[in-house]
Coordinates of C-alpha atoms in Angstrom, one line a residue:
Chain P
M32 CA -7.5 25.4 43.8
H33 CA -6.1 24.4 40.4
F34 CA -3.0 22.4 39.6
L35 CA -1.8 23.3 36.2
Y36 CA 0.7 20.5 36.0
F37 CA 0.4 20.2 32.3
D38 CA -0.1 22.8 29.6
P39 CA -3.8 23.0 28.8
G40 CA -3.0 25.0 25.7
L41 CA -4.0 28.6 25.6
G42 CA -5.6 28.3 22.2
A43 CA -7.6 25.3 23.4
M44 CA -9.0 27.3 26.3
I45 CA -10.1 30.2 24.2
I46 CA -11.5 28.2 21.4
Q47 CA -13.9 26.2 23.6
A48 CA -16.5 29.0 23.5
I49 CA -16.6 28.7 19.7
I50 CA -16.7 25.0 19.8
A51 CA -19.4 25.0 22.4
A52 CA -21.6 27.3 20.2
V53 CA -21.1 25.1 17.2
A54 CA -21.7 22.0 19.3
G55 CA -25.0 23.5 20.5
V56 CA -26.2 24.1 17.0
V57 CA -25.1 20.6 15.8
L58 CA -26.8 18.9 18.8
F59 CA -30.0 20.9 18.3
S60 CA -30.2 20.3 14.6
K61 CA -29.4 16.6 14.9
N62 CA -32.1 16.3 17.6
V63 CA -34.7 18.0 15.3
M64 CA -33.7 15.9 12.3
Y65 CA -34.0 12.7 14.5
K66 CA -37.4 13.7 15.7
I67 CA -38.6 14.5 12.1
K68 CA -37.3 11.2 10.8
L69 CA -38.8 9.3 13.8
F70 CA -42.1 11.0 13.0
L71 CA -42.0 10.1 9.3
G72 CA -41.0 6.6 10.2
L73 CA -37.6 6.9 8.4
Q74 CA -35.7 5.9 11.5
K75 CA -36.3 3.5 14.3
E76 CA -35.5 4.3 17.9
D77 CA -31.8 4.1 18.7
K78 CA -30.8 0.7 20.0
D79 CA -27.2 0.3 20.5
D80 CA -25.8 -3.2 21.3
V81 CA -22.3 -2.4 22.4
F82 CA -22.1 1.2 23.7
D83 CA -24.7 2.8 26.0
D84 CA -25.5 6.5 26.1
I85 CA -23.7 9.1 28.1
E86 CA -25.9 9.1 31.2
I87 CA -24.7 7.6 34.4
K88 CA -27.4 6.4 36.7
D89 CA -27.4 8.1 40.1
S90 CA -27.7 5.6 42.9
D91 CA -29.8 6.2 46.0
V92 CA -26.8 7.2 48.0
E93 CA -26.2 10.0 45.7
N94 CA -29.7 11.4 45.8
K95 CA -29.8 11.8 49.5
N96 CA -27.1 14.4 49.5
Chain Z
M2 CA 7.5 15.2 51.2
Q3 CA 7.7 11.8 49.7
L4 CA 8.6 9.0 52.0
K5 CA 7.7 6.1 49.8
T6 CA 9.2 5.4 46.4
A7 CA 6.8 6.5 43.9
H8 CA 6.1 4.2 41.0
S9 CA 8.0 5.2 37.9
S10 CA 4.8 6.1 36.1
S11 CA 3.5 8.4 38.8
F12 CA 5.2 11.8 38.8
R13 CA 2.9 14.1 36.9
D14 CA 0.2 14.9 39.3
P15 CA 1.1 16.7 42.6
S16 CA -2.1 15.5 44.2
G17 CA -0.5 12.2 45.0
Y18 CA 1.3 9.2 43.7
I19 CA 1.2 5.4 43.5
F20 CA 3.7 3.1 45.0
I21 CA 4.1 -0.7 45.4
E22 CA 4.0 -2.3 48.8
N23 CA 4.0 -6.1 49.3
N24 CA 3.2 -6.6 45.6
S25 CA 0.2 -4.4 45.8
I26 CA -0.4 -1.0 44.2
K27 CA -1.3 1.7 46.7
R28 CA -1.9 5.4 46.4
V29 CA -0.8 8.3 48.5
I30 CA -2.9 11.4 48.6
N31 CA -1.1 14.6 49.5
P32 CA -2.7 17.3 51.8
V33 CA -3.1 19.5 48.7
Y34 CA -5.9 17.1 47.5
F35 CA -7.5 16.4 50.9
N36 CA -10.5 18.7 50.2
Q37 CA -11.3 17.2 46.9
Y38 CA -10.9 13.7 48.1
D39 CA -13.2 14.3 51.1
A40 CA -15.8 16.0 48.9
L41 CA -15.7 13.2 46.4
K42 CA -16.0 10.6 49.2
T43 CA -18.7 12.1 51.3
S44 CA -21.0 13.2 48.5
G45 CA -21.2 9.7 47.2
F46 CA -19.5 10.6 44.0
F47 CA -16.9 7.9 44.2
D48 CA -19.4 5.4 45.4
N49 CA -21.7 5.9 42.5
L50 CA -19.0 5.7 39.9
I51 CA -17.6 2.5 41.5
K52 CA -21.1 1.0 41.7
N53 CA -21.5 1.7 38.0
K54 CA -18.1 0.0 37.4
L55 CA -16.7 3.1 35.7
L56 CA -14.0 3.9 38.3
I57 CA -11.8 1.3 40.0
S58 CA -12.8 0.7 43.6
H59 CA -10.6 1.5 46.5
K60 CA -10.5 1.4 50.2
E61 CA -8.9 3.9 52.6
I62 CA -6.2 2.1 54.6
S63 CA -4.7 5.0 56.7
R64 CA -5.0 8.7 57.3
T65 CA -2.7 11.2 58.9
A66 CA -2.3 14.9 58.6
N67 CA 0.4 14.4 56.0
E68 CA -1.1 11.7 53.8
I69 CA -4.0 9.5 53.1
I70 CA -3.3 6.1 51.7
I71 CA -5.8 4.2 49.6
E72 CA -5.6 0.8 48.1
P73 CA -7.3 0.3 44.8
E74 CA -8.7 -3.1 43.5
Q75 CA -5.7 -4.7 41.9
I76 CA -5.6 -5.1 38.1
P77 CA -3.4 -8.0 37.2
F78 CA -2.5 -7.0 33.7
I79 CA -2.6 -3.4 32.5
T80 CA -3.0 -2.8 28.7
Y81 CA -2.0 0.5 27.2
P82 CA -3.8 2.6 24.6
Y83 CA -1.5 1.4 21.8
E84 CA -2.5 -2.1 22.5
W85 CA -6.3 -1.5 22.2
S86 CA -8.4 -2.4 19.2
F87 CA -10.5 0.4 17.6
N88 CA -13.7 -0.3 19.6
M89 CA -11.7 -0.6 22.8
Y90 CA -10.2 2.7 22.2
K91 CA -13.6 4.1 21.5
E92 CA -15.0 2.7 24.7
A93 CA -12.1 4.4 26.6
A94 CA -12.9 7.7 25.0
L95 CA -16.6 7.4 25.7
L96 CA -15.9 6.5 29.3
T97 CA -13.8 9.7 29.7
L98 CA -16.6 11.9 28.3
K99 CA -19.2 10.1 30.4
L100 CA -17.1 10.9 33.5
Q101 CA -16.6 14.5 32.5
K102 CA -20.4 15.0 32.0
Y103 CA -21.2 13.3 35.3
S104 CA -18.5 15.4 37.1
L105 CA -19.8 18.7 35.7
E106 CA -23.3 17.8 36.9
H107 CA -22.0 17.2 40.4
G108 CA -19.6 20.1 40.8
F109 CA -16.4 18.5 39.6
S110 CA -14.3 18.4 36.5
L111 CA -11.7 16.0 35.1
K112 CA -8.4 17.8 35.4
D113 CA -6.8 15.4 32.9
A114 CA -8.0 13.2 30.1
S115 CA -5.0 11.0 29.4
A116 CA -5.7 7.8 27.7
F117 CA -3.4 6.1 30.2
N118 CA -6.0 6.9 32.9
V119 CA -8.1 4.1 31.4
T120 CA -7.5 0.4 31.2
F121 CA -9.5 -2.8 30.6
H122 CA -10.6 -5.0 33.5
K123 CA -13.3 -7.6 33.8
G124 CA -14.5 -7.1 30.3
K125 CA -14.8 -3.4 30.2
A126 CA -13.0 0.0 30.2
V127 CA -12.4 1.3 33.7
F128 CA -11.0 4.6 34.9
I129 CA -8.0 4.0 37.1
D130 CA -6.8 7.5 38.2
T131 CA -8.8 8.2 41.3
L132 CA -7.2 11.6 41.8
S133 CA -8.2 13.0 38.4
F134 CA -11.3 14.8 39.7
D135 CA -11.1 18.4 40.8
F136 CA -13.7 21.0 41.8
Y137 CA -15.4 22.7 38.9
K138 CA -15.1 26.4 38.9
E139 CA -18.1 28.2 37.4
N140 CA -17.6 29.4 33.8
T141 CA -14.2 28.0 33.3
P142 CA -13.4 26.0 30.1
W143 CA -12.3 22.3 30.4
R144 CA -8.6 22.3 31.1
A145 CA -8.3 18.7 29.9
Y146 CA -10.1 19.5 26.6
K147 CA -7.0 19.6 24.5
Q148 CA -5.6 16.5 26.1
F149 CA -8.8 14.7 25.3
I150 CA -8.4 15.7 21.6
T151 CA -4.8 14.6 21.4
H152 CA -5.2 11.4 23.3
F153 CA -8.6 10.3 22.0
L154 CA -10.3 12.1 19.2
G155 CA -7.2 12.6 17.1
P156 CA -6.0 9.0 17.1
L157 CA -9.6 7.7 16.6
L158 CA -10.1 10.0 13.6
L159 CA -6.8 9.0 12.1
A160 CA -7.7 5.3 12.6
S161 CA -11.1 5.9 11.1
Y162 CA -9.6 7.4 7.9
H163 CA -6.3 5.7 7.6
G164 CA -6.6 2.3 9.4
A165 CA -6.3 0.9 12.9
H166 CA -2.5 1.0 12.8
Q167 CA -2.8 4.7 13.6
L168 CA -3.8 3.8 17.1
K169 CA -0.2 2.9 17.8
L170 CA 0.8 6.5 17.5
L171 CA 0.6 7.0 21.2
R172 CA 3.7 4.8 21.5
N173 CA 5.6 7.7 20.0
F174 CA 3.5 10.5 21.4
I175 CA 3.0 9.6 25.0
D176 CA 1.5 13.1 25.6
G177 CA -1.0 12.8 22.8
V178 CA -0.8 13.1 19.0
P179 CA -0.2 16.8 18.1
V180 CA -3.4 18.5 16.9
K181 CA -1.5 20.1 14.0
M182 CA -0.4 16.7 12.8
V183 CA -3.9 15.3 13.0
S184 CA -5.2 18.3 11.1
T185 CA -2.7 17.9 8.3
M186 CA -3.3 14.1 8.0
L187 CA -7.1 14.3 7.8
P188 CA -8.7 14.6 4.3
S189 CA -9.7 18.2 3.5
K190 CA -13.4 17.2 3.3
T191 CA -13.3 17.0 7.1
K192 CA -13.2 20.8 7.1
L193 CA -16.8 20.8 6.0
S194 CA -17.9 19.0 9.2
P195 CA -18.7 21.7 11.8
L196 CA -17.6 19.4 14.6
L197 CA -14.3 18.4 13.0
Y198 CA -13.6 21.8 11.7
T199 CA -13.9 23.4 15.2
N200 CA -12.4 20.5 17.3
I201 CA -9.5 19.8 15.0
H202 CA -8.7 22.3 12.3
L203 CA -9.6 25.5 14.1
L204 CA -8.0 24.2 17.3
A205 CA -4.7 23.5 15.4
K206 CA -4.8 27.0 14.0
L207 CA -5.4 28.7 17.3
E208 CA -2.9 26.6 19.1
D209 CA -0.3 27.7 16.5
K210 CA -1.2 31.3 16.9
H211 CA -1.1 31.3 20.7
S212 CA 2.1 29.3 21.1
E213 CA 4.0 32.6 20.6
D214 CA 2.4 34.2 23.6
Y215 CA 5.2 33.8 26.1
E216 CA 4.0 36.5 28.4
G217 CA 0.6 35.1 29.0
K218 CA -1.1 38.3 28.1
T219 CA -4.1 36.8 26.3
K220 CA -7.1 36.6 28.4
T221 CA -8.5 33.2 29.0
A222 CA -12.1 32.9 27.8
S223 CA -15.0 31.9 30.0
L224 CA -17.4 29.2 29.1
S225 CA -20.7 28.4 30.7
K226 CA -21.4 24.9 32.1
K227 CA -24.1 24.4 29.5
G228 CA -21.6 25.2 26.8
Q229 CA -19.1 22.8 28.1
L230 CA -21.8 20.1 28.4
N231 CA -22.6 20.7 24.7
I232 CA -19.0 20.1 23.8
V233 CA -18.9 16.9 25.8
K234 CA -22.2 15.6 24.5
S235 CA -21.5 16.4 20.8
L236 CA -18.1 14.6 21.1
Y237 CA -19.8 11.6 22.7
E238 CA -22.4 11.3 19.9
F239 CA -19.7 11.7 17.3
I240 CA -17.3 9.2 18.7
K241 CA -20.0 6.7 19.4
K242 CA -20.8 6.6 15.7
L243 CA -17.2 6.6 14.5
E244 CA -16.3 3.5 12.5
L245 CA -13.2 2.2 10.7
K246 CA -13.3 3.0 7.0
E247 CA -11.3 -0.1 6.1
A248 CA -13.7 -2.9 5.6
S249 CA -13.1 -5.7 8.0
E250 CA -11.9 -8.5 5.9
W251 CA -11.9 -10.6 9.0
G252 CA -14.9 -12.8 9.7
N253 CA -14.6 -16.4 8.8
Y254 CA -11.0 -17.0 9.6
Y255 CA -11.6 -20.6 10.7
N256 CA -13.3 -21.4 7.5
K257 CA -10.2 -20.3 5.6
T258 CA -7.8 -22.6 7.5
N259 CA -6.8 -26.0 6.3
Y260 CA -8.4 -27.7 9.2
T261 CA -11.0 -30.4 8.7
D262 CA -13.7 -30.6 11.3
V263 CA -12.2 -33.7 12.7
A264 CA -8.7 -32.1 13.0
F265 CA -10.3 -29.0 14.7
K266 CA -12.1 -31.3 17.1
T267 CA -8.9 -33.3 17.9
K268 CA -7.0 -30.2 18.6
D269 CA -9.8 -29.0 20.8
I270 CA -9.8 -32.2 22.8
V271 CA -6.0 -32.3 23.2
I272 CA -5.9 -28.7 24.5
N273 CA -8.7 -29.3 26.9
D274 CA -7.1 -32.4 28.2
W275 CA -3.8 -30.7 28.9
I276 CA -5.4 -27.6 30.3
S277 CA -7.4 -29.7 32.8
K278 CA -4.1 -31.3 33.9
I279 CA -2.3 -28.0 34.4
K280 CA -5.2 -26.3 36.1
P281 CA -4.1 -22.8 35.2
S282 CA -5.5 -19.8 37.0
S283 CA -4.3 -17.6 34.2
L284 CA -3.3 -18.1 30.6
I285 CA -2.3 -16.2 27.5
D286 CA -3.0 -17.1 23.9
I287 CA -0.4 -15.6 21.6
G288 CA -1.8 -15.1 18.2
G289 CA -5.2 -16.0 19.6
N290 CA -7.1 -14.4 16.8
D291 CA -10.7 -13.7 17.8
G292 CA -10.5 -15.9 20.9
T293 CA -12.2 -18.9 19.3
F294 CA -9.9 -21.5 20.9
V295 CA -9.8 -19.9 24.3
R296 CA -13.7 -20.0 24.3
Q297 CA -13.4 -23.8 23.7
I298 CA -11.6 -24.3 27.0
N299 CA -13.9 -25.8 29.6
Y300 CA -11.6 -25.4 32.5
D301 CA -12.6 -22.6 34.9
Y302 CA -9.6 -20.3 34.8
K303 CA -9.5 -16.9 36.3
E304 CA -8.3 -14.8 33.4
A305 CA -7.3 -15.3 29.8
L306 CA -5.2 -12.8 27.9
V307 CA -5.8 -13.2 24.1
C308 CA -3.5 -11.1 21.8
D309 CA -3.1 -10.9 18.1
I310 CA -1.4 -8.7 15.6
D311 CA -4.6 -8.1 13.7
N312 CA -6.6 -5.2 15.1
N313 CA -9.8 -6.5 13.4
A314 CA -9.5 -9.9 15.0
V315 CA -8.9 -8.3 18.4
D316 CA -11.8 -6.0 17.8
F317 CA -14.1 -8.9 16.9
N318 CA -13.0 -10.7 20.0
Y319 CA -13.6 -7.7 22.2
K320 CA -17.1 -7.2 20.8
T321 CA -17.9 -10.9 21.3
T322 CA -16.5 -10.6 24.9
K323 CA -18.8 -7.6 25.5
L324 CA -21.9 -9.2 24.1
N325 CA -21.3 -12.4 26.1
K326 CA -20.6 -10.2 29.2
D327 CA -17.4 -12.3 29.6
Q328 CA -15.4 -10.9 32.4
K329 CA -12.5 -13.3 32.1
M330 CA -11.2 -12.6 28.7
L331 CA -8.8 -9.7 28.0
P332 CA -8.1 -9.1 24.3
F333 CA -5.4 -6.8 23.1
V334 CA -3.2 -6.1 20.1
L335 CA 0.3 -7.4 20.1
D336 CA 3.0 -7.9 17.4
V337 CA 5.2 -10.7 18.6
L338 CA 8.0 -9.5 16.4
N339 CA 7.8 -6.0 17.9
P340 CA 6.1 -6.2 21.3
S341 CA 5.4 -2.8 23.1
A342 CA 8.6 -1.3 24.4
A343 CA 9.1 0.6 27.6
I344 CA 8.5 4.2 27.0
G345 CA 8.3 7.6 28.7
L346 CA 10.6 9.3 31.2
N347 CA 13.7 7.3 31.8
S348 CA 12.1 4.6 29.6
T349 CA 10.3 3.4 32.8
E350 CA 7.1 5.3 32.7
R351 CA 5.2 2.6 30.8
A352 CA 6.5 -0.9 31.1
S353 CA 7.2 -3.0 28.1
F354 CA 5.0 -5.9 27.2
L355 CA 7.7 -8.4 28.3
Q356 CA 8.1 -6.7 31.7
R357 CA 4.4 -6.8 32.3
I358 CA 3.8 -10.3 31.1
A359 CA 6.8 -11.6 33.1
A360 CA 5.4 -10.0 36.2
Y361 CA 1.9 -11.4 35.4
A362 CA 3.5 -14.9 34.7
P363 CA 0.5 -16.7 33.2
D364 CA 0.5 -20.3 34.1
V365 CA 0.3 -21.5 30.5
T366 CA 0.9 -20.0 27.1
L367 CA -0.9 -21.1 24.0
A368 CA 0.8 -20.6 20.7
L369 CA -1.4 -22.2 18.1
A370 CA -0.6 -21.8 14.5
V371 CA 1.9 -19.0 15.2
I372 CA 5.3 -20.6 15.0
H373 CA 5.3 -20.9 11.2
H374 CA 4.5 -17.2 10.9
M375 CA 7.3 -16.3 13.3
S376 CA 9.8 -18.6 11.6
L377 CA 8.9 -18.2 7.9
S378 CA 7.4 -14.7 7.7
G379 CA 9.5 -13.1 10.4
N380 CA 12.7 -15.2 9.8
V381 CA 12.9 -15.9 13.5
P382 CA 15.2 -18.8 14.3
F383 CA 13.7 -21.5 16.6
K384 CA 16.2 -20.6 19.2
E385 CA 15.0 -17.1 19.4
S386 CA 11.3 -17.9 19.5
A387 CA 11.9 -20.5 22.2
K388 CA 13.6 -17.7 24.2
F389 CA 10.6 -15.5 23.8
F390 CA 8.1 -18.2 25.0
A391 CA 10.4 -19.2 27.8
S392 CA 10.4 -15.8 29.4
F393 CA 7.0 -15.7 31.1
S394 CA 5.1 -19.0 31.5
K395 CA 5.8 -22.4 33.1
Y396 CA 3.9 -24.3 30.4
L397 CA 3.7 -23.8 26.7
I398 CA 1.2 -25.5 24.5
I399 CA 2.5 -25.0 21.0
E400 CA 1.3 -26.2 17.6
F401 CA 3.9 -27.1 15.0
P402 CA 2.7 -27.1 11.3
K403 CA 5.0 -29.4 9.4
R404 CA 6.6 -28.6 6.1
N405 CA 3.8 -30.3 4.1
D406 CA 1.2 -28.1 5.7
S407 CA -0.6 -26.0 3.1
W408 CA 0.0 -22.8 5.0
V409 CA 3.7 -23.6 5.4
Q410 CA 3.9 -24.4 1.7
R411 CA 2.3 -21.1 0.9
L412 CA 4.7 -19.2 3.1
L413 CA 7.7 -21.0 1.6
K414 CA 6.5 -20.4 -2.0
S415 CA 6.3 -16.7 -1.3
K416 CA 10.0 -16.8 -0.5
A417 CA 10.8 -17.7 -4.2
D418 CA 14.6 -18.2 -4.7
F419 CA 15.1 -17.7 -1.0
E420 CA 13.2 -20.9 -0.2
D421 CA 16.3 -23.0 0.4
Y422 CA 17.3 -20.8 3.2
F423 CA 14.3 -22.1 5.2
G424 CA 15.6 -25.7 5.1
F425 CA 15.9 -25.3 8.9
Y426 CA 12.2 -25.4 9.2
T427 CA 11.8 -29.1 10.2
I428 CA 10.2 -30.7 13.2
E429 CA 13.5 -32.2 14.2
N430 CA 15.2 -28.8 14.4
F431 CA 12.2 -27.4 16.2
E432 CA 12.4 -30.1 18.9
M433 CA 16.1 -29.7 19.2
A434 CA 16.0 -25.9 19.7
Y435 CA 13.1 -26.0 22.1
S436 CA 14.5 -28.8 24.1
E437 CA 17.3 -26.4 25.2
L438 CA 14.8 -24.5 27.3
F439 CA 11.8 -26.9 27.7
N440 CA 11.1 -30.5 28.5
I441 CA 8.7 -32.1 26.1
K442 CA 6.0 -33.4 28.3
E443 CA 3.6 -34.6 25.6
K444 CA 3.4 -34.7 21.9
I445 CA 0.4 -35.5 19.8
H446 CA 0.0 -35.7 16.0
I447 CA -3.2 -34.3 14.8
K448 CA -5.0 -36.7 12.5
D449 CA -6.1 -35.2 9.1
A450 CA -3.6 -32.4 9.4
E451 CA 0.1 -31.9 9.0
R452 CA 0.4 -30.6 12.5
T453 CA 1.8 -31.7 15.8
M454 CA 0.8 -30.4 19.2
Y455 CA 3.3 -30.1 22.0
L456 CA 3.0 -29.6 25.7
L457 CA 6.3 -28.2 27.0
E458 CA 7.4 -27.4 30.5
I459 CA 10.1 -24.9 31.1
K460 CA 13.4 -26.2 32.5
N461 CA 14.0 -24.5 35.8
L462 CA 17.6 -24.0 35.0
N463 CA 16.7 -21.6 32.3
F464 CA 14.2 -19.6 34.0
E465 CA 16.8 -16.9 34.4
N466 CA 16.5 -16.5 30.7
R467 CA 13.7 -14.2 31.3
A468 CA 13.8 -11.1 29.1

């Protein structure tokens, strides 16, 4: 069931397929570049002091389901 | 069917609403959301997010066929998006994306991505709208995508290119900054970035085109889960690297002041002495810069709000707080001369700063090196600044820089011919005006500096002067 209690924007719904395709290419190329740079020693492994990455750890409770 | 009086901010989502009972925020869940709620509860989805401190915790307190009532952990002071520094705003955006990715991977999706669903508590951003998660329907696009762009990406981009003041735009656009506006305000070189071109400029164009479609004839597109995850991940990586273009001039503020080491130390000792007598559980430092002085306090208070007009100083404070894993400090941006107003529906949806701080009622207010800025830069009469400080705390620790102070002299010089008008700025006038509303408990001159510290206690008589 969906509650459309605010306007999601029709254009915004349609465009997401295009954005996703572009995002896929961007993510892929960034990843390739990162690996090349890492291999050539141009870049050190990412270490971020303030913000962590997007992953959320699954707790044990979660895995049992 | 609504039996309780819903809080004035809680009317948008039919899944439920919040209300206040015995000074405590509670949340009603309507039957229309029971399935989602049960699924989120039994699958361990809620538990895991709460354990990771990404979602505010709650406990179920009653359940009938008509409503479930939950009581979330109470957050004493809510800050709004237009009071966050750049990196606070960034953290809120990243939190929202993180939750959307996690939701997708577990069969759910965020049905809204409002910046007001996030606030800061115990040193980090936390999601406070427990009912924002809905079931994910295969191959549907993200309904909250546009909201994410207008609430988060748009303001962050504008801030990045035009300065942190842009983050205050949500004060005017409570439903998000229009994409078209963001698109026209960004430099044209951003059209060369595939990510910005698609997420901002193309989106603005398409929104424009489809706003004419009143009959709803256009088919909605489908989008694979992988595709949606790509959007979320690419936005996450982009926002994580986003920086302010304006160089932070901030840094060594305390080296730029006219304080000698001895005077700084004296001030520190005086404040610590008074604080240990007052034994506050909460305090607010108005004009607290990067929180330096609050960090000098040895007394074990529960929470300290530290606000400043300078986004960079607040940002620096926030980063320090994060690195120290400090859970007691809550930094935010505040312009004393124009504190956040009440906005939204009936002007009651989001409370003003003065309403929130009066309800919070910090035990003591610190106003160090701020009165000369209010009086001389802002032309605020002592009577009016006293009224402001008398509206929320019982005690006020205020520092008065005398006329001979170098900062005061500088401010006065900048007034040129108008300088005579500021003849009122004397310690006698200050004491007279403040004595109307406060009792002077203690008064100490700081050696080596043209400054005097006051400990004031509010006169009960005048507590009705609350704003």
